[in-house]
Amino acid sequence: MPGPACLIENIEGKLVVNQEALGILSAFTQPLVVVAIVGLYRTGKSYLLNKLAGRNEGFSVGSTVQSHTKGIWMWCVPHPAEPNHTLVLLDTEGLGDVEKPDVMKPHRDPIDLDCVGVVKMMGDQNNDAQIFALAILLSSTFVYNTMNKIDQRAIDLLHYVIELSNHLRTVSPPDLDGVEDAADAVSFCPDLVWTVRDFYLSLEADGKHITADDYLENSLKLKEDTDENHQNFNLPRHCIQTFFARKKCFVFDSPTHRKKLAHLPTLHNDELDPDFVQQVEDFCSYIFHHSKTKTLSGGIKVNGSRLESLVLTYVNAISSGNLPCMENTVLALAQIKNSTAVQKAIAHYDQQMGQKVQLPTENLQELLDLHRNSEKEAIEVFIKNSFKDVDRTFQKELETLLEAKKNDFQKQNLEASSDRCSALLQDIFGPLEAYVKQGVYSKPGGHRLFIQKREELKAKYYQEPRKGIQAEEALQNYLQSKESVSDAILHTDLVLTAKEKERKEAYLKAEAAKAKPGRLEEIKRQNQKMMERERQHQEQLRQMKINRAQQLAQQRMALERQLQEEAAKQREREEAEIRKLRNELQQLRQAK
């Protein structure tokens, strides 16, 4: 090509493919190395591309505040360092051209997001973002041309357009030799060359000299803590680091005195700042020797016809309205990021509770303390991974989910305690039930032995650890269910004791009849003593029955009081927790 041709025209904010330029492009059968440059208008983008083409003129270099380049211009030249390859240079319309018509529709409900400031920096031109995204998607080396320094606004702008590029790539039809294969996303994404024009800072850090690459790396470095503001700081940097596998930075001094800049294309090197001349040479050398061939999924190298397909596919996607404006993209990004953050927080909570909680817990407070610690960590995970949760909608959703998790754990804890106590009771009192079936206690005095054994087993039950909050209730329910057995043993004891008494009385009468008169008195006294002991025994049995009934009544009352007190304490703890959470939310809102 003797000179550049307009590949994509920008007609009143609408991008239209130039068919004549497509015809030129499709004729190139060699693999293409595609270098695209994007930046604010009137910042010297075209000058750099002319140098890459080996010419002083070609791409329009304006000398006034009026922007010359409209749309995207293409210049295909033989690659100076890679035989049998074609170097495709794409010069893009300058961002933020004040002469552009305002083609963005105003929002009824403005959103409080950083992207609004970025869009205003671009002159409220939505097709600025479209051109920016196209340059990223079509290139194998993407040159981002900024002025003076690398600042937050330039980083935000690149971040949001990367998101737009990802969206446009995913909505485009997958008919480009598998270009949408996620496994080849890295090979499809271009390399980043960040150029900083009229750089006025000193390349120093901590009193030591650093390279331009160090400067870029430091500018994109993440902050490590979980402060919400730092997470918003980290998000665009993480996105840029992930999207661009290889990054390079060049800084340029001002080329010459400001009054001579109008004639920059015609100036010889000896009329320019020597440092600037060397910087341009270094830049061109890097592009020639390090820019990779434009590649599709599966390692397919792009030639003219394949690049033509890419151009048509992406421009048609934009024309059909599939490329959203920046605000909507950021809102969608926030939705995705925050939903994922909620899922990560819940997963962290489940992991922590799964590792720390051993059901049943000794008491309810132990479970609540574990929940509170895991909940705090989960919220920290959410804050670390969230993005622009301005009204805390997603954090409130997370808190609701965590509350439901807590209630579910309480239910599981109750069930685990019941199961544990049931198993213990069966294991401890099982032998006693077996003895009862064998008739071990069906004898005079058997009830007293039964009660004694039961108290021993109760003490053993109390000594068992980790019975949980159902321990006492489970025991009382078990004992109550066995009252009929105790009553039956007591009845048998009384019947057998009465028969034994009758037998002894008959024996004594018979012995008395046989005894001598002197023995009768002794027998009578012995009989009276025996009867007295029997009366005392009966009185003891009766008193034991009364005491047992009173004990059971007292135990029921104590259990009811304990359950009421526990319920009241639980309500107090939950109310205190709710008040605490409300206070924390109020403090967070005030802090904001």
Coordinates of C-alpha atoms in Angstrom, one line a residue:
M1 CA 0.0 0.0 0.0
P2 CA 1.5 3.4 -0.9
G3 CA -0.4 5.0 1.9
P4 CA -3.0 4.5 4.6
A5 CA -6.7 3.8 3.8
C6 CA -9.7 4.3 6.0
L7 CA -10.8 0.8 7.1
I8 CA -13.6 1.8 9.4
E9 CA -15.4 5.1 8.9
N10 CA -17.0 6.9 11.8
I11 CA -20.1 8.7 10.3
E12 CA -22.0 10.7 12.9
G13 CA -21.2 8.2 15.7
K14 CA -21.9 5.1 13.6
L15 CA -19.1 2.8 12.5
V16 CA -19.2 1.6 8.9
V17 CA -16.7 -0.7 7.2
N18 CA -15.1 0.7 4.1
Q19 CA -15.6 -2.0 1.4
E20 CA -12.7 -0.8 -0.7
A21 CA -10.3 -1.0 2.2
L22 CA -11.6 -4.5 2.9
G23 CA -10.8 -5.5 -0.7
I24 CA -7.3 -4.3 -0.2
L25 CA -7.0 -6.2 3.1
S26 CA -8.3 -9.5 1.8
A27 CA -5.6 -9.6 -0.9
F28 CA -2.9 -10.0 1.7
T29 CA -2.2 -13.8 2.0
Q30 CA 0.8 -13.6 4.3
P31 CA 0.5 -13.8 8.2
L32 CA -0.3 -10.4 9.7
V33 CA 1.4 -8.6 12.6
V34 CA -1.3 -6.0 13.6
V35 CA -0.2 -3.0 15.6
A36 CA -3.0 -0.6 16.7
I37 CA -2.6 2.6 18.7
V38 CA -5.2 4.3 20.9
G39 CA -5.1 7.4 23.0
L40 CA -6.5 10.9 23.4
Y41 CA -6.7 13.1 20.3
R42 CA -3.7 15.3 19.5
T43 CA -1.2 13.2 21.4
G44 CA 1.1 12.1 18.6
K45 CA -0.3 8.6 17.8
S46 CA 0.0 9.0 14.0
Y47 CA 3.6 10.2 14.3
L48 CA 4.7 6.9 15.9
L49 CA 2.8 4.8 13.3
N50 CA 4.5 6.8 10.5
K51 CA 7.9 5.9 12.0
L52 CA 6.9 2.3 12.1
A53 CA 6.0 2.5 8.4
G54 CA 9.4 4.0 7.8
R55 CA 8.0 7.3 6.6
N56 CA 7.8 10.8 7.8
E57 CA 4.3 11.2 6.3
G58 CA 1.4 8.9 5.7
F59 CA -1.0 8.9 8.6
S60 CA -2.3 12.4 9.1
V61 CA -0.4 14.3 11.7
G62 CA -2.3 17.4 12.7
S63 CA -0.7 20.6 13.8
T64 CA -3.8 22.3 15.3
V65 CA -6.3 21.4 18.0
Q66 CA -8.5 20.0 15.3
S67 CA -8.5 16.2 15.1
H68 CA -7.6 14.7 11.7
T69 CA -8.0 11.0 12.0
K70 CA -11.6 9.8 12.0
G71 CA -12.6 6.1 12.5
I72 CA -9.8 3.6 12.0
W73 CA -7.1 3.9 9.3
M74 CA -5.1 1.0 8.0
W75 CA -1.6 0.9 6.4
C76 CA -0.2 -2.5 5.3
V77 CA 3.6 -2.6 4.7
P78 CA 6.2 -5.3 4.4
H79 CA 7.4 -6.4 7.9
P80 CA 10.9 -4.9 8.2
A81 CA 12.2 -7.7 10.5
E82 CA 10.0 -10.7 9.8
P83 CA 10.2 -12.1 6.3
N84 CA 7.0 -13.2 4.6
H85 CA 4.9 -11.3 7.1
T86 CA 2.9 -8.1 6.6
L87 CA 2.9 -5.3 9.2
V88 CA -0.6 -3.8 9.5
L89 CA -0.7 -0.5 11.3
L90 CA -4.1 0.7 12.6
D91 CA -4.4 4.4 13.5
T92 CA -7.5 5.2 15.5
E93 CA -9.6 8.3 16.0
G94 CA -8.5 10.3 19.0
L95 CA -10.5 9.8 22.2
G96 CA -12.4 12.7 23.6
D97 CA -12.6 14.8 20.4
V98 CA -14.6 17.8 21.3
E99 CA -15.9 18.1 17.7
K100 CA -17.8 14.9 18.0
P101 CA -21.6 15.0 18.4
D102 CA -23.0 13.7 21.6
V103 CA -24.5 10.3 20.6
M104 CA -25.0 8.9 24.1
K105 CA -28.4 9.0 25.6
P106 CA -28.5 10.5 29.1
H107 CA -29.4 8.2 32.0
R108 CA -32.6 8.9 34.0
D109 CA -30.9 7.6 37.1
P110 CA -27.2 8.5 37.1
I111 CA -25.0 6.0 38.8
D112 CA -22.3 6.8 41.2
L113 CA -19.5 4.9 39.5
D114 CA -16.0 5.8 38.4
C115 CA -16.9 4.9 34.8
V116 CA -19.0 8.1 34.6
G117 CA -15.8 10.2 35.0
V118 CA -14.1 8.1 32.4
V119 CA -16.9 8.5 29.9
K120 CA -16.9 12.3 30.5
M121 CA -13.2 12.3 29.8
M122 CA -13.9 10.7 26.5
G123 CA -16.4 13.5 25.7
D124 CA -19.4 11.4 26.4
Q125 CA -18.9 9.6 23.0
N126 CA -19.9 6.0 23.2
N127 CA -18.3 5.2 19.9
D128 CA -14.9 6.2 21.4
A129 CA -15.3 3.1 23.5
Q130 CA -16.3 1.1 20.4
I131 CA -13.2 2.2 18.5
F132 CA -11.0 1.5 21.5
A133 CA -12.5 -2.0 21.9
L134 CA -12.1 -2.7 18.1
A135 CA -8.4 -1.7 18.3
I136 CA -7.8 -4.2 21.2
L137 CA -9.7 -7.0 19.4
L138 CA -8.1 -6.6 16.0
S139 CA -4.5 -6.1 17.1
S140 CA -1.7 -8.4 18.1
T141 CA 0.2 -5.5 19.7
F142 CA -1.9 -2.8 21.3
V143 CA -0.2 0.6 21.9
Y144 CA -1.9 2.7 24.6
N145 CA -0.7 6.3 24.1
T146 CA -1.1 8.6 27.2
M147 CA 0.2 11.9 28.2
N148 CA 2.6 13.0 30.9
K149 CA 2.2 10.0 33.3
I150 CA 0.3 6.8 34.1
D151 CA -2.7 7.9 36.2
Q152 CA -5.8 6.3 37.7
R153 CA -8.1 7.7 35.0
A154 CA -6.1 6.1 32.2
I155 CA -6.0 2.8 34.1
D156 CA -9.8 3.0 34.6
L157 CA -10.4 3.8 30.9
L158 CA -8.3 0.8 29.8
H159 CA -10.1 -1.5 32.3
Y160 CA -13.6 -0.6 31.2
V161 CA -12.8 -1.0 27.5
I162 CA -11.2 -4.4 28.2
E163 CA -14.5 -5.4 29.8
L164 CA -16.3 -4.1 26.6
S165 CA -13.9 -6.0 24.5
N166 CA -14.6 -9.2 26.4
H167 CA -18.3 -8.7 26.0
L168 CA -18.0 -8.0 22.3
R169 CA -15.9 -11.0 21.7
T170 CA -18.3 -13.3 23.6
V171 CA -21.5 -12.0 21.8
S172 CA -19.9 -12.3 18.3
P173 CA -20.8 -15.5 16.4
P174 CA -18.3 -18.3 16.8
D175 CA -17.6 -18.7 13.1
L176 CA -14.0 -17.4 13.0
D177 CA -12.1 -20.7 13.2
G178 CA -12.9 -21.1 16.8
V179 CA -11.9 -17.6 18.0
E180 CA -14.2 -17.9 21.0
D181 CA -12.4 -20.9 22.5
A182 CA -11.7 -19.8 26.0
A183 CA -8.6 -22.1 26.2
D184 CA -6.9 -19.8 23.6
A185 CA -7.9 -16.5 25.2
V186 CA -4.3 -15.7 26.1
S187 CA -3.0 -16.2 22.5
F188 CA -5.9 -14.2 21.1
C189 CA -5.4 -11.2 23.4
P190 CA -2.8 -8.7 22.2
D191 CA 0.4 -7.6 23.9
L192 CA 0.3 -4.2 25.6
V193 CA 2.8 -1.4 24.9
W194 CA 2.1 1.6 27.1
T195 CA 3.6 4.8 25.7
V196 CA 3.8 7.9 27.9
R197 CA 4.3 11.1 25.9
D198 CA 5.9 14.3 27.2
F199 CA 6.9 12.4 30.3
Y200 CA 7.9 14.8 33.1
L201 CA 8.5 12.6 36.1
S202 CA 11.8 11.1 37.3
L203 CA 12.1 7.4 36.9
E204 CA 13.0 6.8 40.5
A205 CA 11.5 4.8 43.4
D206 CA 12.8 4.8 46.9
G207 CA 15.7 6.9 45.8
K208 CA 16.8 4.4 43.1
H209 CA 16.6 4.6 39.4
I210 CA 14.0 2.4 37.8
T211 CA 13.2 1.4 34.2
A212 CA 10.0 2.4 32.3
D213 CA 8.9 -1.2 32.7
D214 CA 9.3 -0.9 36.4
Y215 CA 7.3 2.3 36.3
L216 CA 4.4 0.4 34.6
E217 CA 4.7 -2.5 36.9
N218 CA 4.5 -0.3 40.0
S219 CA 1.5 1.6 38.5
L220 CA -0.3 -1.7 38.1
K221 CA 0.8 -3.2 41.5
L222 CA -2.1 -4.4 43.7
K223 CA -2.6 -3.4 47.3
E224 CA -2.6 -6.4 49.7
D225 CA -5.1 -5.5 52.4
T226 CA -8.9 -6.0 52.3
D227 CA -10.0 -2.4 52.6
E228 CA -13.0 -1.8 50.3
N229 CA -11.4 1.2 48.7
H230 CA -8.3 -0.8 48.0
Q231 CA -10.4 -3.5 46.3
N232 CA -11.8 -0.9 43.9
F233 CA -8.2 0.2 43.4
N234 CA -7.1 -3.4 42.7
L235 CA -9.9 -4.4 40.4
P236 CA -8.8 -2.5 37.2
R237 CA -5.2 -3.4 37.7
H238 CA -5.9 -7.1 38.2
C239 CA -8.0 -7.0 35.0
I240 CA -5.2 -5.4 33.0
Q241 CA -2.6 -7.8 34.3
T242 CA -4.8 -10.8 33.5
F243 CA -5.9 -9.6 30.1
F244 CA -2.4 -8.7 28.8
A245 CA 0.0 -11.5 29.1
R246 CA 3.0 -9.4 28.0
K247 CA 3.4 -5.7 28.9
K248 CA 6.0 -3.1 27.9
C249 CA 6.4 0.6 28.6
F250 CA 8.1 3.5 26.8
V251 CA 8.4 7.0 28.0
F252 CA 9.1 9.9 25.6
D253 CA 10.5 13.3 26.3
S254 CA 9.0 16.3 24.5
P255 CA 10.4 16.0 20.9
T256 CA 11.2 19.7 20.5
H257 CA 10.2 23.2 21.4
R258 CA 6.4 23.7 21.5
K259 CA 6.5 26.2 18.6
K260 CA 8.2 23.7 16.3
L261 CA 5.7 20.9 17.1
A262 CA 3.5 22.1 14.2
H263 CA 6.2 21.1 11.8
L264 CA 7.2 17.9 13.5
P265 CA 6.8 15.6 10.5
T266 CA 9.2 17.7 8.4
L267 CA 11.9 18.1 11.1
H268 CA 15.1 16.2 10.8
N269 CA 16.5 14.2 13.7
D270 CA 19.2 16.8 14.3
E271 CA 16.4 19.3 14.9
L272 CA 14.7 17.1 17.6
D273 CA 15.7 16.3 21.1
P274 CA 18.3 13.5 21.0
D275 CA 16.7 11.6 23.8
F276 CA 13.3 11.7 22.0
V277 CA 15.0 10.4 18.8
Q278 CA 16.6 7.5 20.7
Q279 CA 13.3 6.7 22.4
V280 CA 11.4 6.5 19.1
E281 CA 14.1 4.2 17.7
D282 CA 13.9 2.0 20.7
F283 CA 10.1 1.9 20.4
C284 CA 10.2 0.9 16.7
S285 CA 12.9 -1.7 17.3
Y286 CA 10.8 -3.3 20.0
I287 CA 7.7 -3.4 17.8
F288 CA 9.6 -4.9 14.9
H289 CA 11.3 -7.6 16.9
H290 CA 8.8 -8.5 19.6
S291 CA 5.3 -8.0 18.1
K292 CA 3.7 -11.4 17.5
T293 CA 1.6 -12.5 14.6
K294 CA -2.2 -12.1 15.0
T295 CA -3.4 -15.6 16.0
L296 CA -6.8 -17.2 16.3
S297 CA -7.8 -20.2 18.4
G298 CA -5.9 -23.3 17.7
G299 CA -2.8 -21.4 16.6
I300 CA -4.3 -20.3 13.3
K301 CA -2.4 -17.3 11.9
V302 CA -4.5 -14.4 10.7
N303 CA -4.1 -13.3 7.0
G304 CA -5.9 -10.6 5.2
S305 CA -9.2 -12.5 4.7
R306 CA -9.3 -13.7 8.3
L307 CA -8.7 -10.1 9.6
E308 CA -11.5 -9.0 7.2
S309 CA -13.8 -11.5 8.8
L310 CA -12.9 -10.2 12.2
V311 CA -13.5 -6.6 11.2
L312 CA -17.0 -7.5 9.7
T313 CA -18.0 -9.6 12.7
Y314 CA -17.1 -7.0 15.4
V315 CA -18.5 -4.0 13.5
N316 CA -21.7 -5.9 12.7
A317 CA -22.0 -6.8 16.4
I318 CA -21.6 -3.1 17.3
S319 CA -24.2 -2.1 14.7
S320 CA -26.7 -4.6 16.0
G321 CA -26.4 -3.0 19.5
N322 CA -24.6 -5.9 21.1
L323 CA -21.9 -3.6 22.5
P324 CA -23.3 -1.9 25.7
C325 CA -22.4 1.5 26.9
M326 CA -19.8 1.7 29.6
E327 CA -22.2 2.4 32.5
N328 CA -24.2 -0.7 31.7
T329 CA -21.1 -2.8 31.4
V330 CA -19.9 -1.7 34.8
L331 CA -23.3 -2.3 36.3
A332 CA -23.2 -5.8 34.8
L333 CA -19.7 -6.3 35.9
A334 CA -20.7 -5.2 39.5
Q335 CA -23.6 -7.7 39.3
I336 CA -21.3 -10.5 38.3
K337 CA -18.4 -9.6 40.6
N338 CA -20.6 -9.2 43.6
S339 CA -22.6 -12.3 43.0
T340 CA -19.3 -14.2 42.8
A341 CA -18.1 -12.5 45.9
V342 CA -21.2 -13.6 47.8
Q343 CA -20.6 -17.2 46.6
K344 CA -17.0 -17.1 47.7
A345 CA -18.0 -15.7 51.1
I346 CA -20.6 -18.5 51.6
A347 CA -18.0 -21.1 50.4
H348 CA -15.5 -19.7 53.0
Y349 CA -18.1 -19.7 55.7
D350 CA -19.1 -23.4 54.9
Q351 CA -15.4 -24.3 54.8
Q352 CA -14.6 -22.7 58.2
M353 CA -17.7 -24.1 59.9
G354 CA -17.1 -27.5 58.4
Q355 CA -13.5 -27.4 59.9
K356 CA -14.3 -25.9 63.3
V357 CA -17.8 -27.1 64.2
Q358 CA -18.1 -30.5 65.9
L359 CA -21.8 -31.3 66.4
P360 CA -23.2 -31.5 68.9
T361 CA -21.6 -28.6 70.7
E362 CA -21.6 -28.6 74.5
N363 CA -23.9 -25.5 74.6
L364 CA -25.6 -23.1 72.2
Q365 CA -23.1 -20.3 72.9
E366 CA -20.2 -22.4 71.6
L367 CA -22.0 -22.7 68.2
L368 CA -22.9 -19.0 68.1
D369 CA -19.3 -18.0 68.8
L370 CA -18.1 -20.2 66.0
H371 CA -20.7 -18.8 63.7
R372 CA -19.8 -15.2 64.6
N373 CA -16.1 -15.7 63.8
S374 CA -16.8 -17.5 60.5
E375 CA -19.4 -14.9 59.6
K376 CA -16.9 -12.1 60.2
E377 CA -14.3 -13.8 58.0
A378 CA -17.0 -14.4 55.3
I379 CA -17.9 -10.7 55.2
E380 CA -14.1 -9.9 54.9
V381 CA -13.9 -12.3 51.9
F382 CA -16.9 -10.6 50.4
I383 CA -15.5 -7.1 50.8
K384 CA -12.2 -8.3 49.3
N385 CA -13.9 -9.6 46.2
S386 CA -16.8 -7.2 45.8
F387 CA -17.0 -4.3 43.4
K388 CA -19.1 -1.2 43.7
D389 CA -21.7 -2.6 46.1
V390 CA -22.8 1.0 46.6
D391 CA -26.0 0.4 48.5
R392 CA -24.7 -2.8 50.1
T393 CA -27.4 -4.8 48.4
F394 CA -25.2 -7.8 48.0
Q395 CA -23.7 -7.5 51.5
K396 CA -27.2 -7.5 52.9
E397 CA -28.0 -10.6 50.8
L398 CA -24.9 -12.3 52.2
E399 CA -25.9 -11.4 55.8
T400 CA -29.4 -12.9 55.2
L401 CA -27.8 -16.1 53.8
L402 CA -25.5 -16.3 56.7
E403 CA -28.4 -15.9 59.1
A404 CA -30.1 -18.8 57.4
K405 CA -26.9 -20.8 57.6
K406 CA -26.8 -20.1 61.4
N407 CA -30.4 -21.3 61.9
D408 CA -29.7 -24.4 59.9
F409 CA -26.6 -25.2 62.0
Q410 CA -28.7 -24.7 65.2
K411 CA -31.3 -27.2 63.8
Q412 CA -28.5 -29.6 62.9
N413 CA -27.0 -29.1 66.4
L414 CA -30.3 -30.0 68.0
E415 CA -30.7 -33.1 65.9
A416 CA -27.1 -34.2 66.5
S417 CA -27.6 -33.7 70.3
S418 CA -30.8 -35.8 70.2
D419 CA -29.1 -38.6 68.2
R420 CA -26.0 -38.6 70.5
C421 CA -28.1 -38.7 73.7
S422 CA -30.4 -41.4 72.4
A423 CA -27.4 -43.6 71.5
L424 CA -25.8 -42.9 74.9
L425 CA -29.0 -43.8 76.8
Q426 CA -29.4 -47.0 74.9
D427 CA -25.8 -47.9 75.5
I428 CA -25.7 -47.0 79.2
F429 CA -29.2 -48.2 80.3
G430 CA -29.4 -51.2 77.9
P431 CA -27.9 -53.7 80.4
L432 CA -30.4 -52.5 83.1
E433 CA -33.3 -53.2 80.7
A434 CA -31.9 -56.6 80.1
Y435 CA -31.7 -57.3 83.8
V436 CA -35.3 -56.3 84.2
K437 CA -36.4 -58.7 81.5
Q438 CA -34.4 -61.5 83.1
G439 CA -36.3 -60.9 86.4
V440 CA -33.2 -59.9 88.4
Y441 CA -35.3 -57.3 90.4
S442 CA -38.4 -59.5 90.8
K443 CA -37.8 -60.3 94.4
P444 CA -38.4 -58.7 97.8
G445 CA -36.3 -55.6 98.0
G446 CA -35.8 -55.6 94.3
H447 CA -37.1 -52.1 93.7
R448 CA -34.5 -50.6 96.0
L449 CA -31.8 -52.4 94.1
F450 CA -33.3 -51.2 90.8
I451 CA -33.4 -47.6 92.0
Q452 CA -29.8 -47.8 93.2
K453 CA -28.6 -49.2 89.9
R454 CA -30.5 -46.6 87.9
E455 CA -28.9 -43.7 89.9
E456 CA -25.4 -45.2 89.2
L457 CA -26.2 -45.2 85.5
K458 CA -27.5 -41.7 85.6
A459 CA -24.2 -40.6 87.1
K460 CA -22.4 -42.4 84.3
Y461 CA -24.5 -40.6 81.7
Y462 CA -23.8 -37.2 83.1
Q463 CA -20.0 -37.9 82.9
E464 CA -20.2 -38.6 79.1
P465 CA -18.8 -35.5 77.1
R466 CA -20.4 -33.7 74.1
K467 CA -24.0 -34.6 74.7
G468 CA -25.1 -31.2 73.6
I469 CA -28.1 -29.0 74.5
Q470 CA -30.6 -31.9 74.6
A471 CA -28.7 -33.8 77.3
E472 CA -31.1 -33.2 80.2
E473 CA -34.3 -33.3 78.2
A474 CA -33.4 -36.5 76.6
L475 CA -32.6 -38.1 80.0
Q476 CA -35.8 -37.0 81.6
N477 CA -37.8 -38.2 78.6
Y478 CA -36.1 -41.6 78.8
L479 CA -36.8 -41.9 82.5
Q480 CA -40.4 -40.9 82.1
S481 CA -40.8 -43.5 79.4
K482 CA -39.6 -46.2 81.9
E483 CA -41.8 -45.2 84.8
S484 CA -44.2 -48.1 84.1
V485 CA -41.2 -50.5 84.5
S486 CA -40.3 -49.0 87.8
D487 CA -43.9 -49.1 89.0
A488 CA -44.1 -52.8 88.0
I489 CA -40.9 -53.7 89.9
L490 CA -42.3 -51.8 92.9
H491 CA -45.6 -53.7 92.7
T492 CA -43.8 -57.0 92.4
D493 CA -41.6 -56.1 95.4
L494 CA -44.6 -55.3 97.5
V495 CA -46.5 -58.5 96.6
L496 CA -43.5 -60.7 97.2
T497 CA -42.6 -59.0 100.4
A498 CA -46.2 -59.5 101.7
K499 CA -46.0 -63.2 100.8
E500 CA -42.7 -63.5 102.6
K501 CA -44.3 -61.9 105.6
E502 CA -47.2 -64.4 105.6
R503 CA -44.8 -67.3 105.3
K504 CA -42.7 -66.1 108.2
E505 CA -45.8 -65.5 110.3
A506 CA -47.0 -69.0 109.7
Y507 CA -43.6 -70.4 110.5
L508 CA -43.5 -68.4 113.7
K509 CA -46.9 -69.7 114.7
A510 CA -45.9 -73.3 114.1
E511 CA -42.7 -72.8 116.0
A512 CA -44.6 -71.2 118.8
A513 CA -47.0 -74.1 119.2
K514 CA -44.0 -76.4 119.5
A515 CA -42.1 -74.3 121.8
K516 CA -42.1 -74.5 125.6
P517 CA -44.0 -72.0 127.5
G518 CA -40.7 -70.2 128.3
R519 CA -40.0 -69.9 124.7
L520 CA -43.3 -68.4 123.8
E521 CA -42.5 -65.1 125.2
E522 CA -39.2 -65.0 123.4
I523 CA -40.8 -66.0 120.2
K524 CA -43.5 -63.3 120.8
R525 CA -40.8 -60.7 121.4
Q526 CA -38.9 -61.8 118.3
N527 CA -42.1 -61.8 116.3
Q528 CA -42.8 -58.3 117.5
K529 CA -39.3 -57.1 116.5
M530 CA -39.7 -58.7 113.1
M531 CA -43.1 -57.1 112.6
E532 CA -41.6 -53.8 113.7
R533 CA -38.8 -54.2 111.2
E534 CA -41.3 -55.2 108.5
R535 CA -43.4 -52.2 109.4
Q536 CA -40.4 -49.9 109.1
H537 CA -39.5 -51.6 105.8
Q538 CA -43.0 -51.0 104.4
E539 CA -42.8 -47.4 105.7
Q540 CA -39.5 -47.0 103.9
L541 CA -40.9 -48.4 100.7
R542 CA -43.9 -46.1 101.0
Q543 CA -41.7 -43.1 101.7
M544 CA -39.4 -44.0 98.8
K545 CA -42.4 -44.0 96.5
I546 CA -43.5 -40.7 97.8
N547 CA -40.0 -39.3 97.5
R548 CA -39.6 -40.6 94.0
A549 CA -42.9 -39.0 92.9
Q550 CA -41.8 -35.7 94.5
Q551 CA -38.4 -36.0 92.9
L552 CA -39.9 -36.6 89.5
A553 CA -42.2 -33.6 89.9
Q554 CA -39.3 -31.4 91.0
Q555 CA -37.2 -32.6 88.1
R556 CA -40.0 -31.7 85.7
M557 CA -40.4 -28.3 87.2
A558 CA -36.6 -27.7 87.1
L559 CA -36.5 -28.8 83.5
E560 CA -39.3 -26.5 82.5
R561 CA -37.5 -23.6 84.3
Q562 CA -34.2 -24.5 82.7
L563 CA -35.8 -24.6 79.2
Q564 CA -37.6 -21.3 79.8
E565 CA -34.4 -19.7 81.1
E566 CA -32.4 -21.1 78.1
A567 CA -35.1 -19.7 75.7
A568 CA -35.0 -16.3 77.4
K569 CA -31.2 -16.2 77.2
Q570 CA -31.3 -17.3 73.6
R571 CA -33.7 -14.5 72.8
E572 CA -31.5 -12.0 74.6
R573 CA -28.4 -13.2 72.7
E574 CA -30.1 -13.0 69.4
E575 CA -31.5 -9.5 70.2
A576 CA -28.1 -8.4 71.2
E577 CA -26.6 -9.8 68.0
I578 CA -29.2 -8.1 65.9
R579 CA -28.6 -4.8 67.7
K580 CA -24.8 -5.2 67.2
L581 CA -25.3 -5.9 63.5
R582 CA -27.6 -2.9 63.1
N583 CA -25.0 -0.7 64.9
E584 CA -22.2 -2.0 62.7
L585 CA -24.3 -1.4 59.6
Q586 CA -25.2 2.1 60.8
Q587 CA -21.5 2.8 61.5
L588 CA -20.6 1.6 58.0
R589 CA -23.2 3.8 56.5
Q590 CA -22.0 6.8 58.5
A591 CA -18.4 6.1 57.6
K592 CA -19.4 6.0 54.0

